[in-house]
PDB file of C-alpha atoms in Angstrom:
ATOM      1  CA  MET A 260      98.653 115.402 123.933  1.00 95.00           C
ATOM      2  CA  LEU A 261      95.088 114.711 123.167  1.00 97.00           C
ATOM      3  CA  VAL A 262      95.679 111.060 122.251  1.00 97.00           C
ATOM      4  CA  SER A 263      97.773 110.651 125.362  1.00 96.00           C
ATOM      5  CA  ARG A 264      95.101 112.121 127.489  1.00 97.00           C
ATOM      6  CA  TYR A 265      92.540 109.774 126.027  1.00 98.00           C
ATOM      7  CA  ILE A 266      94.590 106.607 126.455  1.00 96.00           C
ATOM      8  CA  ARG A 267      95.294 107.691 130.316  1.00 95.00           C
ATOM      9  CA  ARG A 268      91.493 108.005 130.825  1.00 96.00           C
ATOM     10  CA  MET A 269      90.241 104.937 128.797  1.00 97.00           C
ATOM     11  CA  PRO A 270      89.162 101.770 130.609  1.00 97.00           C
ATOM     12  CA  LYS A 271      91.782  98.992 130.818  1.00 95.00           C
ATOM     13  CA  THR A 272      89.386  96.683 129.135  1.00 96.00           C
ATOM     14  CA  THR A 273      89.234  98.733 125.981  1.00 98.00           C
ATOM     15  CA  SER A 274      89.512  96.655 122.765  1.00 98.00           C
ATOM     16  CA  SER A 275      91.297  97.845 119.750  1.00 98.00           C
ATOM     17  CA  GLU A 276      88.093  98.526 117.940  1.00 97.00           C
ATOM     18  CA  GLU A 277      86.704 100.546 120.954  1.00 98.00           C
ATOM     19  CA  PHE A 278      89.977 102.425 121.081  1.00 98.00           C
ATOM     20  CA  MET A 279      89.840 103.345 117.484  1.00 98.00           C
ATOM     21  CA  ARG A 280      86.332 104.486 117.632  1.00 98.00           C
ATOM     22  CA  GLY A 281      86.697 106.290 120.952  1.00 98.00           C
ATOM     23  CA  VAL A 282      89.915 108.157 120.077  1.00 98.00           C
ATOM     24  CA  THR A 283      88.562 109.319 116.785  1.00 98.00           C
ATOM     25  CA  ALA A 284      85.476 110.735 118.360  1.00 98.00           C
ATOM     26  CA  TYR A 285      87.572 112.423 121.090  1.00 98.00           C
ATOM     27  CA  ILE A 286      89.849 114.159 118.389  1.00 98.00           C
ATOM     28  CA  ARG A 287      86.831 115.058 116.344  1.00 97.00           C
ATOM     29  CA  LYS A 288      85.123 116.876 119.115  1.00 96.00           C
ATOM     30  CA  HIS A 289      88.083 119.309 119.218  1.00 96.00           C
ATOM     31  CA  TYR A 290      87.360 120.558 115.781  1.00 97.00           C
ATOM     32  CA  LYS A 291      85.018 123.278 115.204  1.00 96.00           C
ATOM     33  CA  LYS A 292      81.973 122.248 113.187  1.00 96.00           C
ATOM     34  CA  SER A 293      82.736 124.897 110.608  1.00 97.00           C
ATOM     35  CA  MET A 294      85.981 123.209 109.974  1.00 97.00           C
ATOM     36  CA  LEU A 295      84.666 119.698 109.345  1.00 97.00           C
ATOM     37  CA  GLN A 296      83.827 120.004 105.677  1.00 97.00           C
ATOM     38  CA  ARG A 297      87.336 121.406 104.873  1.00 97.00           C
ATOM     39  CA  LEU A 298      89.073 118.818 106.863  1.00 98.00           C
ATOM     40  CA  ALA A 299      87.087 116.084 105.228  1.00 97.00           C
ATOM     41  CA  GLU A 300      88.391 117.434 101.749  1.00 96.00           C
ATOM     42  CA  HIS A 301      91.871 118.139 103.027  1.00 96.00           C
ATOM     43  CA  PRO A 302      93.329 115.518 105.400  1.00 96.00           C
ATOM     44  CA  GLU A 303      96.625 117.311 105.396  1.00 95.00           C
ATOM     45  CA  ASP A 304      95.115 120.067 107.585  1.00 96.00           C
ATOM     46  CA  ARG A 305      93.903 117.534 110.301  1.00 97.00           C
ATOM     47  CA  LEU A 306      95.273 117.045 113.802  1.00 97.00           C
ATOM     48  CA  THR A 307      97.333 113.881 113.171  1.00 97.00           C
ATOM     49  CA  CYS A 308      99.453 111.554 115.029  1.00 95.00           C
ATOM     50  CA  SER A 309     100.539 107.781 115.171  1.00 96.00           C
ATOM     51  CA  ALA A 310     100.517 105.613 118.264  1.00 97.00           C
ATOM     52  CA  VAL A 311     101.633 102.124 119.272  1.00 98.00           C
ATOM     53  CA  ILE A 312      99.924 100.718 122.285  1.00 97.00           C
ATOM     54  CA  PHE A 313     100.185  97.664 124.400  1.00 97.00           C
ATOM     55  CA  SER A 314      96.977  96.465 125.895  1.00 97.00           C
ATOM     56  CA  ARG A 315      97.741  94.228 128.836  1.00 95.00           C
ATOM     57  CA  LEU A 316      94.358  92.643 129.269  1.00 95.00           C
ATOM     58  CA  ASN A 317      93.917  91.819 125.522  1.00 96.00           C
ATOM     59  CA  ARG A 318      97.557  90.800 125.202  1.00 97.00           C
ATOM     60  CA  GLU A 319      97.961  92.859 121.911  1.00 98.00           C
ATOM     61  CA  VAL A 320     100.194  95.469 120.585  1.00 98.00           C
ATOM     62  CA  TRP A 321      98.317  98.014 118.437  1.00 98.00           C
ATOM     63  CA  MET A 322     100.267 100.026 115.784  1.00 98.00           C
ATOM     64  CA  ILE A 323      98.347 102.853 114.137  1.00 98.00           C
ATOM     65  CA  GLY A 324     100.521 104.965 111.908  1.00 95.00           C
ATOM     66  CA  ASP A 325     104.299 105.079 111.325  1.00 94.00           C
ATOM     67  CA  CYS A 326     105.708 103.473 114.600  1.00 96.00           C
ATOM     68  CA  GLN A 327     107.790 100.549 115.516  1.00 97.00           C
ATOM     69  CA  CYS A 328     108.303  97.903 118.271  1.00 98.00           C
ATOM     70  CA  LEU A 329     110.549  95.008 119.297  1.00 98.00           C
ATOM     71  CA  ILE A 330     108.865  91.972 120.815  1.00 98.00           C
ATOM     72  CA  ASN A 331     111.621  89.750 122.303  1.00 97.00           C
ATOM     73  CA  GLY A 332     114.023  91.170 119.946  1.00 96.00           C
ATOM     74  CA  GLU A 333     112.056  90.847 116.732  1.00 98.00           C
ATOM     75  CA  LEU A 334     111.245  94.256 114.947  1.00 98.00           C
ATOM     76  CA  PHE A 335     107.763  95.064 113.732  1.00 98.00           C
ATOM     77  CA  ASP A 336     107.175  98.323 111.963  1.00 96.00           C
ATOM     78  CA  ASN A 337     104.317  99.982 110.168  1.00 94.00           C
ATOM     79  CA  PRO A 338     105.554 102.619 107.765  1.00 91.00           C
ATOM     80  CA  LYS A 339     103.802 105.011 105.486  1.00 89.00           C
ATOM     81  CA  PRO A 340     103.767 103.466 101.987  1.00 88.00           C
ATOM     82  CA  ALA A 341     105.366 106.231 100.204  1.00 92.00           C
ATOM     83  CA  GLU A 342     107.972 107.194 102.850  1.00 93.00           C
ATOM     84  CA  ALA A 343     110.735 105.188 101.427  1.00 94.00           C
ATOM     85  CA  GLU A 344     110.045 106.484  97.893  1.00 96.00           C
ATOM     86  CA  LEU A 345     109.996 110.098  99.176  1.00 97.00           C
ATOM     87  CA  ALA A 346     113.269 109.543 101.035  1.00 97.00           C
ATOM     88  CA  ALA A 347     114.914 108.063  97.982  1.00 98.00           C
ATOM     89  CA  MET A 348     113.800 111.155  95.903  1.00 98.00           C
ATOM     90  CA  ARG A 349     115.264 113.578  98.417  1.00 98.00           C
ATOM     91  CA  ALA A 350     118.506 111.480  98.441  1.00 98.00           C
ATOM     92  CA  LYS A 351     118.730 111.622  94.659  1.00 98.00           C
ATOM     93  CA  GLU A 352     118.182 115.471  94.738  1.00 98.00           C
ATOM     94  CA  VAL A 353     121.021 115.683  97.451  1.00 98.00           C
ATOM     95  CA  GLN A 354     123.295 113.890  95.196  1.00 98.00           C
ATOM     96  CA  ARG A 355     122.461 116.307  92.287  1.00 98.00           C
ATOM     97  CA  LEU A 356     123.312 119.236  94.678  1.00 98.00           C
ATOM     98  CA  PHE A 357     126.703 117.618  95.541  1.00 98.00           C
ATOM     99  CA  ALA A 358     127.500 117.535  91.800  1.00 98.00           C
ATOM    100  CA  GLU A 359     126.627 121.219  91.585  1.00 97.00           C
ATOM    101  CA  GLY A 360     129.213 121.931  94.491  1.00 97.00           C
ATOM    102  CA  MET A 361     127.040 122.099  97.674  1.00 97.00           C
ATOM    103  CA  THR A 362     128.554 120.624 100.653  1.00 97.00           C
ATOM    104  CA  VAL A 363     127.196 118.542 103.493  1.00 97.00           C
ATOM    105  CA  ASP A 364     127.465 121.446 106.081  1.00 97.00           C
ATOM    106  CA  GLU A 365     125.542 123.772 103.725  1.00 97.00           C
ATOM    107  CA  LEU A 366     122.545 121.219 103.124  1.00 97.00           C
ATOM    108  CA  LEU A 367     122.470 120.438 106.907  1.00 97.00           C
ATOM    109  CA  ARG A 368     121.890 124.051 107.639  1.00 96.00           C
ATOM    110  CA  ASN A 369     119.463 124.630 104.789  1.00 97.00           C
ATOM    111  CA  ASP A 370     118.134 121.455 103.111  1.00 97.00           C
ATOM    112  CA  ILE A 371     116.988 122.632  99.872  1.00 97.00           C
ATOM    113  CA  ALA A 372     116.482 119.161  98.714  1.00 97.00           C
ATOM    114  CA  ARG A 373     113.505 118.753 101.034  1.00 97.00           C
ATOM    115  CA  PRO A 374     111.114 121.300  99.251  1.00 97.00           C
ATOM    116  CA  VAL A 375     111.423 119.139  96.280  1.00 96.00           C
ATOM    117  CA  ILE A 376     109.520 116.262  97.957  1.00 97.00           C
ATOM    118  CA  ILE A 377     107.071 118.597  99.978  1.00 96.00           C
ATOM    119  CA  PRO A 378     104.376 118.596  97.261  1.00 96.00           C
ATOM    120  CA  HIS A 379     104.594 114.754  97.122  1.00 95.00           C
ATOM    121  CA  MET A 380     104.514 114.576 100.893  1.00 95.00           C
ATOM    122  CA  LEU A 381     101.219 116.643 100.881  1.00 94.00           C
ATOM    123  CA  GLU A 382      99.817 114.336  98.277  1.00 94.00           C
ATOM    124  CA  THR A 383     100.617 111.407 100.509  1.00 94.00           C
ATOM    125  CA  MET A 384      99.080 113.063 103.464  1.00 94.00           C
ATOM    126  CA  ARG A 385      95.730 113.303 101.332  1.00 94.00           C
ATOM    127  CA  GLN A 386      95.752 109.576 101.283  1.00 94.00           C
ATOM    128  CA  GLN A 387      95.731 109.185 105.152  1.00 95.00           C
ATOM    129  CA  ASN A 388      93.010 106.673 106.507  1.00 96.00           C
ATOM    130  CA  ILE A 389      92.828 105.556 102.860  1.00 95.00           C
ATOM    131  CA  THR A 390      96.177 103.856 102.088  1.00 94.00           C
ATOM    132  CA  TYR A 391      97.564 104.259 105.547  1.00 96.00           C
ATOM    133  CA  SER A 392      96.084 104.578 108.996  1.00 97.00           C
ATOM    134  CA  VAL A 393      96.580 107.421 111.502  1.00 97.00           C
ATOM    135  CA  ILE A 394      94.653 109.073 114.502  1.00 98.00           C
ATOM    136  CA  ASP A 395      93.087 112.333 112.985  1.00 98.00           C
ATOM    137  CA  GLY A 396      89.337 112.650 114.136  1.00 98.00           C
ATOM    138  CA  PHE A 397      88.114 110.690 111.023  1.00 98.00           C
ATOM    139  CA  PRO A 398      87.456 107.046 110.729  1.00 98.00           C
ATOM    140  CA  ILE A 399      90.487 104.921 111.105  1.00 98.00           C
ATOM    141  CA  ASP A 400      91.211 102.548 108.156  1.00 93.00           C
ATOM    142  CA  ARG A 401      91.464  99.238 110.009  1.00 95.00           C
ATOM    143  CA  HIS A 402      93.019  97.461 107.065  1.00 94.00           C
ATOM    144  CA  HIS A 403      96.286  99.348 107.894  1.00 96.00           C
ATOM    145  CA  VAL A 404      96.275  99.101 111.573  1.00 98.00           C
ATOM    146  CA  ARG A 405      98.742  96.382 112.643  1.00 97.00           C
ATOM    147  CA  ILE A 406      97.634  94.228 115.592  1.00 98.00           C
ATOM    148  CA  ILE A 407     100.151  91.720 117.166  1.00 98.00           C
ATOM    149  CA  SER A 408      98.702  89.148 119.454  1.00 97.00           C
ATOM    150  CA  LEU A 409     100.740  87.695 122.325  1.00 97.00           C
ATOM    151  CA  ASP A 410     100.249  84.472 124.294  1.00 95.00           C
ATOM    152  CA  PHE A 411     100.871  84.275 128.042  1.00 93.00           C
ATOM    153  CA  ARG A 412     104.620  83.530 127.949  1.00 94.00           C
ATOM    154  CA  PRO A 413     107.043  86.299 129.182  1.00 95.00           C
ATOM    155  CA  TRP A 414     107.735  88.878 126.598  1.00 97.00           C
ATOM    156  CA  GLU A 415     109.948  91.956 126.434  1.00 98.00           C
ATOM    157  CA  ILE A 416     108.343  94.760 124.503  1.00 98.00           C
ATOM    158  CA  VAL A 417     109.878  98.016 123.203  1.00 98.00           C
ATOM    159  CA  LEU A 418     107.363 100.586 121.892  1.00 98.00           C
ATOM    160  CA  ALA A 419     108.789 103.443 119.887  1.00 98.00           C
ATOM    161  CA  SER A 420     108.269 106.105 117.360  1.00 96.00           C
ATOM    162  CA  ASP A 421     109.985 105.944 113.885  1.00 93.00           C
ATOM    163  CA  GLY A 422     112.553 108.345 114.941  1.00 95.00           C
ATOM    164  CA  TYR A 423     115.169 105.620 115.727  1.00 97.00           C
ATOM    165  CA  PRO A 424     116.780 104.353 112.547  1.00 96.00           C
ATOM    166  CA  VAL A 425     117.866 101.363 114.540  1.00 97.00           C
ATOM    167  CA  LEU A 426     115.801 100.097 117.414  1.00 98.00           C
ATOM    168  CA  CYS A 427     117.509  98.202 120.017  1.00 98.00           C
ATOM    169  CA  SER A 428     116.538  96.323 123.158  1.00 96.00           C
ATOM    170  CA  THR A 429     117.774  99.387 125.369  1.00 97.00           C
ATOM    171  CA  LEU A 430     117.327 102.989 125.217  1.00 98.00           C
ATOM    172  CA  ALA A 431     121.051 103.551 125.497  1.00 98.00           C
ATOM    173  CA  GLU A 432     121.856 101.246 122.471  1.00 98.00           C
ATOM    174  CA  SER A 433     119.179 102.991 120.449  1.00 98.00           C
ATOM    175  CA  GLU A 434     120.578 106.380 121.248  1.00 98.00           C
ATOM    176  CA  GLN A 435     124.040 105.036 120.253  1.00 98.00           C
ATOM    177  CA  GLN A 436     122.868 103.860 116.966  1.00 98.00           C
ATOM    178  CA  LEU A 437     121.145 107.099 116.359  1.00 98.00           C
ATOM    179  CA  GLN A 438     124.319 109.016 117.228  1.00 97.00           C
ATOM    180  CA  LYS A 439     126.329 106.668 114.900  1.00 98.00           C
ATOM    181  CA  GLN A 440     123.875 107.573 111.985  1.00 98.00           C
ATOM    182  CA  ARG A 441     124.531 111.352 112.624  1.00 97.00           C
ATOM    183  CA  GLU A 442     128.207 110.960 112.573  1.00 97.00           C
ATOM    184  CA  GLU A 443     128.445 108.705 109.495  1.00 97.00           C
ATOM    185  CA  ASP A 444     125.550 110.100 107.389  1.00 98.00           C
ATOM    186  CA  PRO A 445     123.855 113.212 108.766  1.00 98.00           C
ATOM    187  CA  LEU A 446     121.901 113.942 105.647  1.00 98.00           C
ATOM    188  CA  ASN A 447     120.281 110.483 105.956  1.00 98.00           C
ATOM    189  CA  ILE A 448     120.854 109.640 102.293  1.00 98.00           C
ATOM    190  CA  GLY A 449     122.883 106.353 102.512  1.00 97.00           C
ATOM    191  CA  THR A 450     121.792 102.951 103.676  1.00 95.00           C
ATOM    192  CA  PHE A 451     119.275 104.580 105.950  1.00 96.00           C
ATOM    193  CA  GLN A 452     117.203 107.342 104.144  1.00 97.00           C
ATOM    194  CA  ALA A 453     114.849 109.766 105.600  1.00 97.00           C
ATOM    195  CA  THR A 454     112.871 112.681 104.427  1.00 97.00           C
ATOM    196  CA  LYS A 455     115.056 115.189 106.409  1.00 96.00           C
ATOM    197  CA  GLY A 456     118.614 115.152 107.758  1.00 97.00           C
ATOM    198  CA  PHE A 457     120.169 116.141 111.229  1.00 97.00           C
ATOM    199  CA  HIS A 458     119.839 119.933 111.448  1.00 95.00           C
ATOM    200  CA  PRO A 459     122.965 121.184 113.454  1.00 95.00           C
ATOM    201  CA  ASP A 460     120.674 123.028 115.974  1.00 94.00           C
ATOM    202  CA  PHE A 461     118.669 119.897 116.904  1.00 93.00           C
ATOM    203  CA  ASN A 462     119.741 116.624 118.641  1.00 90.00           C
ATOM    204  CA  SER A 463     118.079 114.425 116.220  1.00 96.00           C
ATOM    205  CA  PHE A 464     116.235 114.385 112.668  1.00 96.00           C
ATOM    206  CA  ASP A 465     112.816 113.399 114.065  1.00 95.00           C
ATOM    207  CA  ASP A 466     110.681 113.035 117.299  1.00 92.00           C
ATOM    208  CA  ARG A 467     111.525 109.878 119.202  1.00 95.00           C
ATOM    209  CA  SER A 468     109.571 107.986 121.866  1.00 96.00           C
ATOM    210  CA  TYR A 469     110.961 104.854 123.674  1.00 98.00           C
ATOM    211  CA  VAL A 470     109.285 102.598 126.208  1.00 98.00           C
ATOM    212  CA  ARG A 471     110.348  99.094 127.129  1.00 98.00           C
ATOM    213  CA  LEU A 472     108.353  96.668 129.461  1.00 96.00           C
ATOM    214  CA  LYS A 473     108.291  93.146 130.445  1.00 96.00           C
ATOM    215  CA  VAL A 474     104.977  91.140 130.606  1.00 93.00           C
TER     216      VAL A 474
END
């Protein structure tokens, strides 16, 4: 919500560098001063989010954190470096639990494979803005921000969070692919692997945002 508020208020002429400095300062001022030392030492406790932004004046797409986009049908993503490894670790644990007699339904309701990777996830989070970039009120590591420059030809752009296993050129198609994933592999341990599955009480396994525009 804070990042969204900052984006709505920032000047349209804002460059990527100005955005990264400005949004960092904006998040940081919402921390109590007494918290800053702990947050410097424990990144896993920070307010943290990712963002994918199209700057019309700069003709650029900025990808900060684990997000994805389509540009004239070509997929661009910016995953966390350890995400695939953690997902594979969980998938292996699920297979071990299957061998012990647990069922898909039992694991969907109570994913006891996920706690196995939680310590590793926390260790990964301690590397944010070191080995990967996020918005968290501390200096953003620019080496891991993906910036895509566009010329003045017509472009169709889709900006999305990483909650879509298959990102398509329409929201309907993306949602259909998400539903197909749920039907065929609700634990997300096959061709597409994730650090969690589809809990029966939720309509997806992760947050999802989708915006399509033509420029």
